[in-house]
Short mmCIF file of C-alpha atoms and ligand atoms in Angstrom, two decimals:
data_model
loop_
_atom_site.label_atom_id
_atom_site.label_comp_id
_atom_site.label_asym_id
_atom_site.label_seq_id
_atom_site.Cartn_x
_atom_site.Cartn_y
_atom_site.Cartn_z
CA MET A 1180 -0.28 0.11 -0.13
CA SER A 1181 1.16 3.38 -0.71
CA ARG A 1182 1.89 6.22 1.69
CA LEU A 1183 0.38 9.68 1.46
CA ILE A 1184 2.38 13.00 2.11
CA VAL A 1185 0.80 16.40 2.14
CA ILE A 1186 2.59 19.30 1.18
CA LEU A 1187 1.09 22.99 2.22
CA GLY A 1188 2.01 25.55 -0.49
CA ILE A 1189 2.65 23.12 -3.40
CA THR A 1190 2.40 26.14 -5.73
CA GLY A 1191 5.42 27.97 -3.91
CA VAL A 1192 9.43 27.33 -3.98
CA GLN A 1193 9.48 24.71 -1.01
CA GLY A 1194 6.23 23.17 -1.48
CA SER A 1195 7.44 22.30 -5.22
CA SER A 1196 10.64 21.22 -4.14
CA VAL A 1197 8.69 18.53 -1.95
CA ALA A 1198 6.78 17.86 -4.30
CA ASP A 1199 9.34 17.09 -7.13
CA ALA A 1200 11.29 14.96 -4.59
CA TYR A 1201 8.42 12.63 -3.65
CA LEU A 1202 7.11 12.60 -7.70
CA SER A 1203 9.76 10.43 -8.23
CA SER A 1204 9.90 7.84 -5.11
CA PRO A 1205 8.10 4.95 -5.47
CA GLY A 1206 5.54 4.28 -2.93
CA TRP A 1207 3.80 7.50 -2.38
CA LYS A 1208 0.94 9.24 -3.24
CA ILE A 1209 1.24 13.31 -2.91
CA ARG A 1210 -1.55 15.74 -1.91
CA GLY A 1211 -1.19 19.07 -2.41
CA VAL A 1212 -2.92 21.63 -0.46
CA THR A 1213 -3.21 25.25 -2.08
CA ARG A 1214 -5.56 27.94 -1.40
CA ASN A 1215 -6.42 28.49 -5.18
CA PRO A 1216 -6.62 24.84 -6.92
CA ALA A 1217 -7.80 26.47 -10.19
CA SER A 1218 -4.69 28.19 -10.71
CA GLU A 1219 -2.18 27.39 -13.07
CA SER A 1220 0.42 25.91 -11.02
CA ALA A 1221 -1.85 23.55 -9.27
CA LYS A 1222 -2.93 22.58 -12.30
CA LYS A 1223 -0.13 21.83 -13.54
CA TRP A 1224 0.71 19.43 -10.45
CA GLU A 1225 -2.80 17.82 -11.17
CA MET A 1226 -1.45 16.73 -14.66
CA LYS A 1227 1.62 14.83 -12.88
CA GLY A 1228 -1.02 13.09 -10.91
CA VAL A 1229 -0.91 15.17 -7.96
CA GLU A 1230 -4.57 15.14 -5.92
CA ILE A 1231 -5.28 19.26 -5.24
CA VAL A 1232 -7.08 20.01 -2.29
CA LYS A 1233 -8.54 23.65 -1.43
CA GLY A 1234 -6.53 24.52 2.12
CA ASP A 1235 -6.82 27.69 4.45
CA LEU A 1236 -3.57 28.11 6.92
CA ASP A 1237 -6.35 30.72 8.89
CA ASN A 1238 -9.08 27.62 9.10
CA VAL A 1239 -8.02 24.83 11.01
CA ALA A 1240 -10.73 22.70 10.07
CA SER A 1241 -9.90 23.09 6.28
CA LEU A 1242 -6.27 21.72 7.31
CA LYS A 1243 -7.34 19.03 9.35
CA GLN A 1244 -9.97 17.56 5.93
CA ALA A 1245 -6.58 18.15 3.69
CA PHE A 1246 -4.33 16.12 6.42
CA MET A 1247 -7.02 12.79 6.46
CA GLY A 1248 -4.77 9.71 5.91
CA ALA A 1249 -1.64 11.46 6.03
CA ASP A 1250 1.61 9.70 6.49
CA LEU A 1251 3.85 12.79 6.32
CA ILE A 1252 2.69 16.49 6.23
CA PHE A 1253 5.16 19.04 4.77
CA GLY A 1254 3.97 22.50 6.63
CA VAL A 1255 5.44 25.61 5.29
CA THR A 1256 4.13 29.26 6.09
CA ASP A 1257 5.02 32.73 4.08
CA PHE A 1258 5.20 35.81 5.90
CA TRP A 1259 5.70 37.61 2.46
CA THR A 1260 2.52 36.54 0.77
CA ILE A 1261 0.44 38.47 4.54
CA PHE A 1262 2.85 41.16 4.26
CA LYS A 1263 2.08 41.77 0.54
CA ASP A 1264 -1.70 41.67 0.53
CA PRO A 1265 -3.49 44.90 0.57
CA GLU A 1266 -5.99 43.31 3.47
CA SER A 1267 -3.13 43.02 6.04
CA HIS A 1268 -3.22 47.10 5.94
CA LYS A 1269 -6.96 47.18 7.08
CA LYS A 1270 -6.56 44.27 9.11
CA LYS A 1271 -3.87 45.01 11.65
CA ARG A 1272 -4.17 47.02 14.80
CA PRO A 1273 -3.56 50.85 14.71
CA SER A 1274 -1.03 50.44 17.05
CA GLN A 1275 0.96 47.33 15.31
CA SER A 1276 3.46 47.87 12.53
CA LEU A 1277 2.82 45.96 9.35
CA VAL A 1278 5.47 43.16 9.94
CA GLU A 1279 4.36 42.99 13.36
CA TYR A 1280 0.80 41.74 12.38
CA CYS A 1281 2.52 39.49 9.48
CA HIS A 1282 4.11 38.12 12.71
CA ASP A 1283 1.24 37.31 14.65
CA VAL A 1284 -0.78 36.03 11.69
CA GLU A 1285 2.14 33.42 10.60
CA LEU A 1286 2.61 32.44 14.07
CA GLN A 1287 -1.09 31.57 14.22
CA GLN A 1288 -1.08 29.92 10.81
CA GLY A 1289 1.90 27.98 12.26
CA LYS A 1290 -0.13 27.00 14.96
CA ASN A 1291 -2.87 25.64 13.11
CA ILE A 1292 -0.94 23.36 11.22
CA ALA A 1293 0.51 21.85 14.21
CA ASP A 1294 -2.98 21.70 15.80
CA ALA A 1295 -4.44 20.33 12.36
CA ALA A 1296 -1.31 17.83 12.08
CA ALA A 1297 -1.98 16.87 15.61
CA ALA A 1298 -5.38 15.34 15.06
CA VAL A 1299 -4.17 13.15 12.40
CA PRO A 1300 -4.39 9.28 14.08
CA SER A 1301 -2.23 8.27 10.73
CA LEU A 1302 0.39 10.44 11.18
CA PHE A 1303 4.33 9.26 10.91
CA ARG A 1304 5.95 12.53 10.66
CA TYR A 1305 5.50 16.41 10.44
CA ILE A 1306 7.94 17.99 8.77
CA PHE A 1307 7.98 22.15 9.56
CA SER A 1308 9.83 24.91 7.48
CA SER A 1309 11.19 26.95 10.41
CA MET A 1310 14.09 29.52 11.34
CA ALA A 1311 16.03 30.32 14.15
CA HIS A 1312 14.12 32.70 16.89
CA ALA A 1313 16.81 35.88 16.36
CA LYS A 1314 15.63 37.50 19.52
CA ASN A 1315 16.58 35.11 21.65
CA SER A 1316 19.10 33.61 20.02
CA SER A 1317 20.74 37.37 20.01
CA GLY A 1318 20.16 37.96 23.64
CA ASP A 1319 17.31 40.58 22.40
CA LYS A 1320 19.72 42.36 19.90
CA PHE A 1321 17.48 41.14 17.32
CA ALA A 1322 14.66 41.61 18.79
CA GLU A 1323 12.36 42.74 15.94
CA LEU A 1324 12.82 40.10 13.15
CA TYR A 1325 9.38 39.17 12.84
CA HIS A 1326 9.56 36.86 9.67
CA MET A 1327 11.90 34.55 11.55
CA ASP A 1328 10.85 34.64 15.40
CA SER A 1329 6.90 33.67 14.13
CA LYS A 1330 8.55 30.40 12.59
CA ALA A 1331 10.50 29.60 15.81
CA ASP A 1332 8.03 29.68 17.71
CA ALA A 1333 5.45 27.88 15.44
CA ALA A 1334 7.94 25.36 15.66
CA ILE A 1335 8.28 25.43 19.28
CA TYR A 1336 4.45 25.18 19.54
CA ALA A 1337 4.57 22.19 17.72
CA GLN A 1338 6.79 20.60 20.16
CA SER A 1339 4.49 21.41 22.93
CA LEU A 1340 2.10 19.38 21.52
CA PRO A 1341 1.43 15.77 23.20
CA ALA A 1342 0.24 13.85 19.83
CA LEU A 1343 2.96 15.16 18.01
CA THR A 1344 5.83 14.08 20.23
CA GLY A 1345 8.19 11.73 18.53
CA LYS A 1346 6.60 12.71 14.87
CA PHE A 1347 8.10 16.50 14.37
CA SER A 1348 10.98 17.68 12.46
CA GLN A 1349 12.32 20.76 11.09
CA VAL A 1350 14.18 22.04 8.18
CA GLN A 1351 15.30 25.68 7.66
CA ALA A 1352 15.59 27.41 4.03
CA PRO A 1353 18.38 29.48 3.51
CA ILE A 1354 18.62 32.60 1.53
CA TYR A 1355 17.09 31.88 -2.00
CA PHE A 1356 20.10 32.43 -4.72
CA GLN A 1357 18.13 34.79 -6.78
CA LEU A 1358 17.18 37.00 -3.84
CA PRO A 1359 18.96 39.58 -4.88
CA TRP A 1360 17.44 40.13 -8.07
CA GLU A 1361 13.90 39.90 -6.42
CA TRP A 1362 11.47 42.31 -5.16
CA GLY A 1363 13.48 45.21 -6.46
CA LEU A 1364 16.11 44.91 -3.73
CA PRO A 1365 19.20 47.50 -4.18
CA THR A 1366 21.51 44.09 -4.02
CA THR A 1367 20.41 43.66 -7.61
CA PRO A 1368 23.49 43.76 -9.82
CA LYS A 1369 23.23 46.92 -12.15
CA LYS A 1370 25.26 48.73 -14.78
CA VAL A 1371 27.06 51.96 -14.11
CA ALA A 1372 28.05 55.19 -15.84
CA ASP A 1373 31.61 53.45 -16.70
CA GLY A 1374 30.41 50.55 -18.05
CA THR A 1375 30.95 48.11 -14.97
CA TRP A 1376 28.55 46.28 -12.35
CA ARG A 1377 27.64 47.21 -8.92
CA MET A 1378 25.24 45.99 -6.66
CA ALA A 1379 24.37 47.55 -3.12
CA GLY A 1380 23.34 45.56 -0.23
CA ILE A 1381 23.72 45.75 3.91
CA GLY A 1382 26.31 44.73 5.58
CA PRO A 1383 30.64 44.15 4.67
CA GLY A 1384 30.99 42.80 0.99
CA ASN A 1385 33.59 40.00 2.35
CA LYS A 1386 31.27 38.18 4.61
CA GLY A 1387 29.40 34.76 3.58
CA ILE A 1388 25.67 34.51 3.34
CA PRO A 1389 24.38 31.42 3.31
CA PHE A 1390 22.47 30.65 -0.07
CA GLY A 1391 20.68 28.27 -1.44
CA HIS A 1392 19.17 26.77 -4.53
CA VAL A 1393 15.88 26.12 -2.56
CA ARG A 1394 13.99 24.92 -5.74
CA LYS A 1395 16.37 22.44 -6.16
CA ASP A 1396 17.65 21.05 -3.12
CA PHE A 1397 14.87 22.13 -0.44
CA GLY A 1398 12.66 18.89 -1.46
CA PRO A 1399 15.73 16.56 -0.63
CA CYS A 1400 16.64 17.78 2.42
CA VAL A 1401 12.69 17.22 3.56
CA LYS A 1402 13.31 14.00 2.05
CA ALA A 1403 15.99 13.02 4.18
CA VAL A 1404 14.39 14.24 7.17
CA ALA A 1405 11.50 12.32 6.72
CA GLU A 1406 13.48 9.30 6.56
CA SER A 1407 15.49 10.29 9.90
CA GLU A 1408 14.66 9.66 13.28
CA PRO A 1409 12.55 12.46 14.64
CA ASN A 1410 13.09 15.65 16.54
CA VAL A 1411 15.85 16.84 13.44
CA ASN A 1412 16.39 20.49 12.81
CA LEU A 1413 18.06 20.62 9.52
CA PHE A 1414 19.48 24.11 8.21
CA ALA A 1415 19.50 23.43 4.30
CA VAL A 1416 22.11 25.69 3.29
CA GLY A 1417 23.94 25.22 -0.03
CA GLU A 1418 26.92 27.55 0.20
CA TYR A 1419 28.17 30.74 1.70
CA VAL A 1420 28.92 33.27 -0.89
CA SER A 1421 29.76 37.09 -0.18
CA TRP A 1422 28.00 39.91 -1.88
CA SER A 1423 31.14 40.85 -3.49
CA ASP A 1424 31.81 36.79 -4.90
CA TYR A 1425 28.20 36.56 -5.69
CA LEU A 1426 29.05 39.92 -7.99
CA ARG A 1427 32.25 38.66 -8.92
CA ILE A 1428 31.02 35.53 -9.92
CA PHE A 1429 28.09 37.12 -12.05
CA CYS A 1430 30.10 39.20 -13.82
CA GLU A 1431 32.52 36.37 -14.91
CA THR A 1432 30.27 34.24 -16.09
CA GLN A 1433 27.94 36.77 -18.03
CA GLY A 1434 31.41 38.34 -19.43
CA LEU A 1435 30.76 41.80 -17.78
CA LYS A 1436 32.68 44.12 -16.16
CA TYR A 1437 33.21 43.73 -11.97
CA GLY A 1438 32.91 47.19 -10.70
CA GLY A 1439 32.27 46.35 -6.82
CA TYR A 1440 29.93 46.02 -3.84
CA ASP A 1441 28.93 49.11 -1.98
CA GLU A 1442 27.37 48.96 1.78
CA LEU A 1443 24.56 50.48 2.55
CA SER A 1444 23.67 51.66 6.08
CA TYR A 1445 20.77 50.28 8.07
CA ASP A 1446 18.68 53.22 7.59
CA LYS A 1447 19.54 53.93 3.68
CA PHE A 1448 18.21 50.16 3.15
CA CYS A 1449 15.23 51.09 5.25
CA GLU A 1450 14.99 54.50 3.17
CA LEU A 1451 15.23 52.15 -0.24
CA LEU A 1452 12.40 49.29 0.89
CA PRO A 1453 10.13 51.37 3.38
CA GLY A 1454 7.37 49.57 5.31
CA GLY A 1455 9.09 46.95 7.12
CA LEU A 1456 10.74 45.39 4.13
CA GLY A 1457 14.23 46.66 4.75
CA HIS A 1458 14.38 46.26 8.27
CA GLU A 1459 13.48 42.46 7.82
CA PHE A 1460 15.48 42.04 5.15
CA ALA A 1461 18.59 44.12 6.79
CA HIS A 1462 18.32 42.63 10.19
CA ASN A 1463 17.99 39.26 8.72
CA VAL A 1464 21.38 39.65 7.06
CA LEU A 1465 23.34 41.76 9.96
CA PHE A 1466 21.51 38.84 12.22
CA ALA A 1467 23.06 35.96 9.96
CA HIS A 1468 26.53 37.95 10.21
CA GLU A 1469 26.82 38.21 13.96
CA PHE A 1470 24.91 35.27 15.31
CA GLY A 1471 24.55 32.88 12.16
CA TYR A 1472 21.27 32.52 10.14
CA GLU A 1473 20.64 29.15 11.97
CA GLY A 1474 21.54 30.70 15.42
CA LYS A 1475 24.53 28.78 15.94
CA ASP A 1476 22.11 26.70 17.78
CA PRO A 1477 24.42 23.42 18.67
CA ALA A 1478 21.22 20.76 17.85
CA VAL A 1479 21.14 22.31 14.09
CA VAL A 1480 22.21 19.71 11.44
CA ARG A 1481 23.45 20.73 8.02
CA PRO A 1482 23.33 18.69 4.95
CA GLU A 1483 26.57 17.21 3.74
CA LYS A 1484 25.08 15.81 0.42
CA VAL A 1485 23.81 19.06 -0.86
CA ASN A 1486 26.88 21.10 -1.80
CA HIS A 1487 26.79 22.84 -5.21
CA VAL A 1488 29.04 24.44 -7.40
CA LEU A 1489 28.65 28.00 -7.35
CA PHE A 1490 29.12 28.66 -10.86
CA ASP A 1491 26.22 26.55 -11.94
CA LEU A 1492 23.91 28.20 -10.16
CA VAL A 1493 24.73 32.01 -10.44
CA ALA A 1494 25.71 31.47 -14.18
CA THR A 1495 21.84 30.73 -14.66
CA LEU A 1496 21.16 34.23 -13.13
CA GLY A 1497 19.68 36.96 -15.42
CA HIS A 1498 18.48 34.56 -17.96
CA ASN A 1499 14.97 33.51 -16.39
C1 NAG B 2597 12.20 32.85 23.14
O1 NAG B 2597 11.86 32.99 24.29
C2 NAG B 2597 10.63 33.21 24.85
C3 NAG B 2597 10.44 33.51 26.26
O2 NAG B 2597 11.53 33.12 27.04
C4 NAG B 2597 10.16 31.61 25.14
O3 NAG B 2597 8.77 31.92 25.70
C5 NAG B 2597 10.19 31.05 23.69
O4 NAG B 2597 9.46 29.82 23.77
C6 NAG B 2597 11.32 31.14 23.00
N1 NAG B 2597 11.47 30.65 21.73
C7 NAG B 2597 12.12 29.65 20.66
C8 NAG B 2597 11.73 29.61 19.84
O5 NAG B 2597 13.33 29.33 21.58
#
């Protein structure tokens, strides 16, 4: 009899990666959960034989329904979906910043997933996509890194549920290697007047940033964790690359003239990316430099076999 994996966020980067890892594994049936089963991306999974069901992270009953009969559940929340939703501006309390509101919603969603998973008698393993708790692991220095702490506290909540004892593990995603190109970030390499390419970012240009090819490598990491004993906390990092090397490799592989990296102040970064976005990104990088992206938690393990050749990654940039 085949086993059933239920994947939240199947149309997202992490969920898609997990689905790919299990599509090529005999003996598994895949059920993908999405807010919008009618979307093009949901239909694509359906055509590959994946069962698609509707589920809403704000609604525990819908999750319980979606999880019925699951052996394995992959749970993921997305702070940035809440951040980008125009409704969030209306729903937040006037005294709350938008990112604080997103934190509260994301944490509640993480708790909802855990509660729903705890109600599945057939469950063998629940794997949650978490992050380090920036406030706790920095001794309160980075006390307002909302998109990290929400996930970390959701993981603590899952661990507190007796029904999930011996069934829970976590995987932490690294910084997506394409990220500098997204969101209109100031980190996107640009051609300047003298014909060279420069990029600007937060933090010094020579310190490593934990990158990864999440679409490709996250799924195999989740699968490895699912096949291990419970209570694993894996940091699915690919390779540490500094901003300067990132730009250098991009220029070398594209035949462009390397200019250099310009370090922006926190204030400047927040000015370029207002509304809390600059704050979350800037503190994420500064926290990673000082305390480790995964909070230097000795219990966190790293993949040994998911290293890449950076050239393969960055060579594909700018071509998609
Ligand atoms: C962070 O610290 C608070 C206060 O001690 C605690 O309640 C919470 O569980 C901690 N969270 C994590 C993820 O360690």
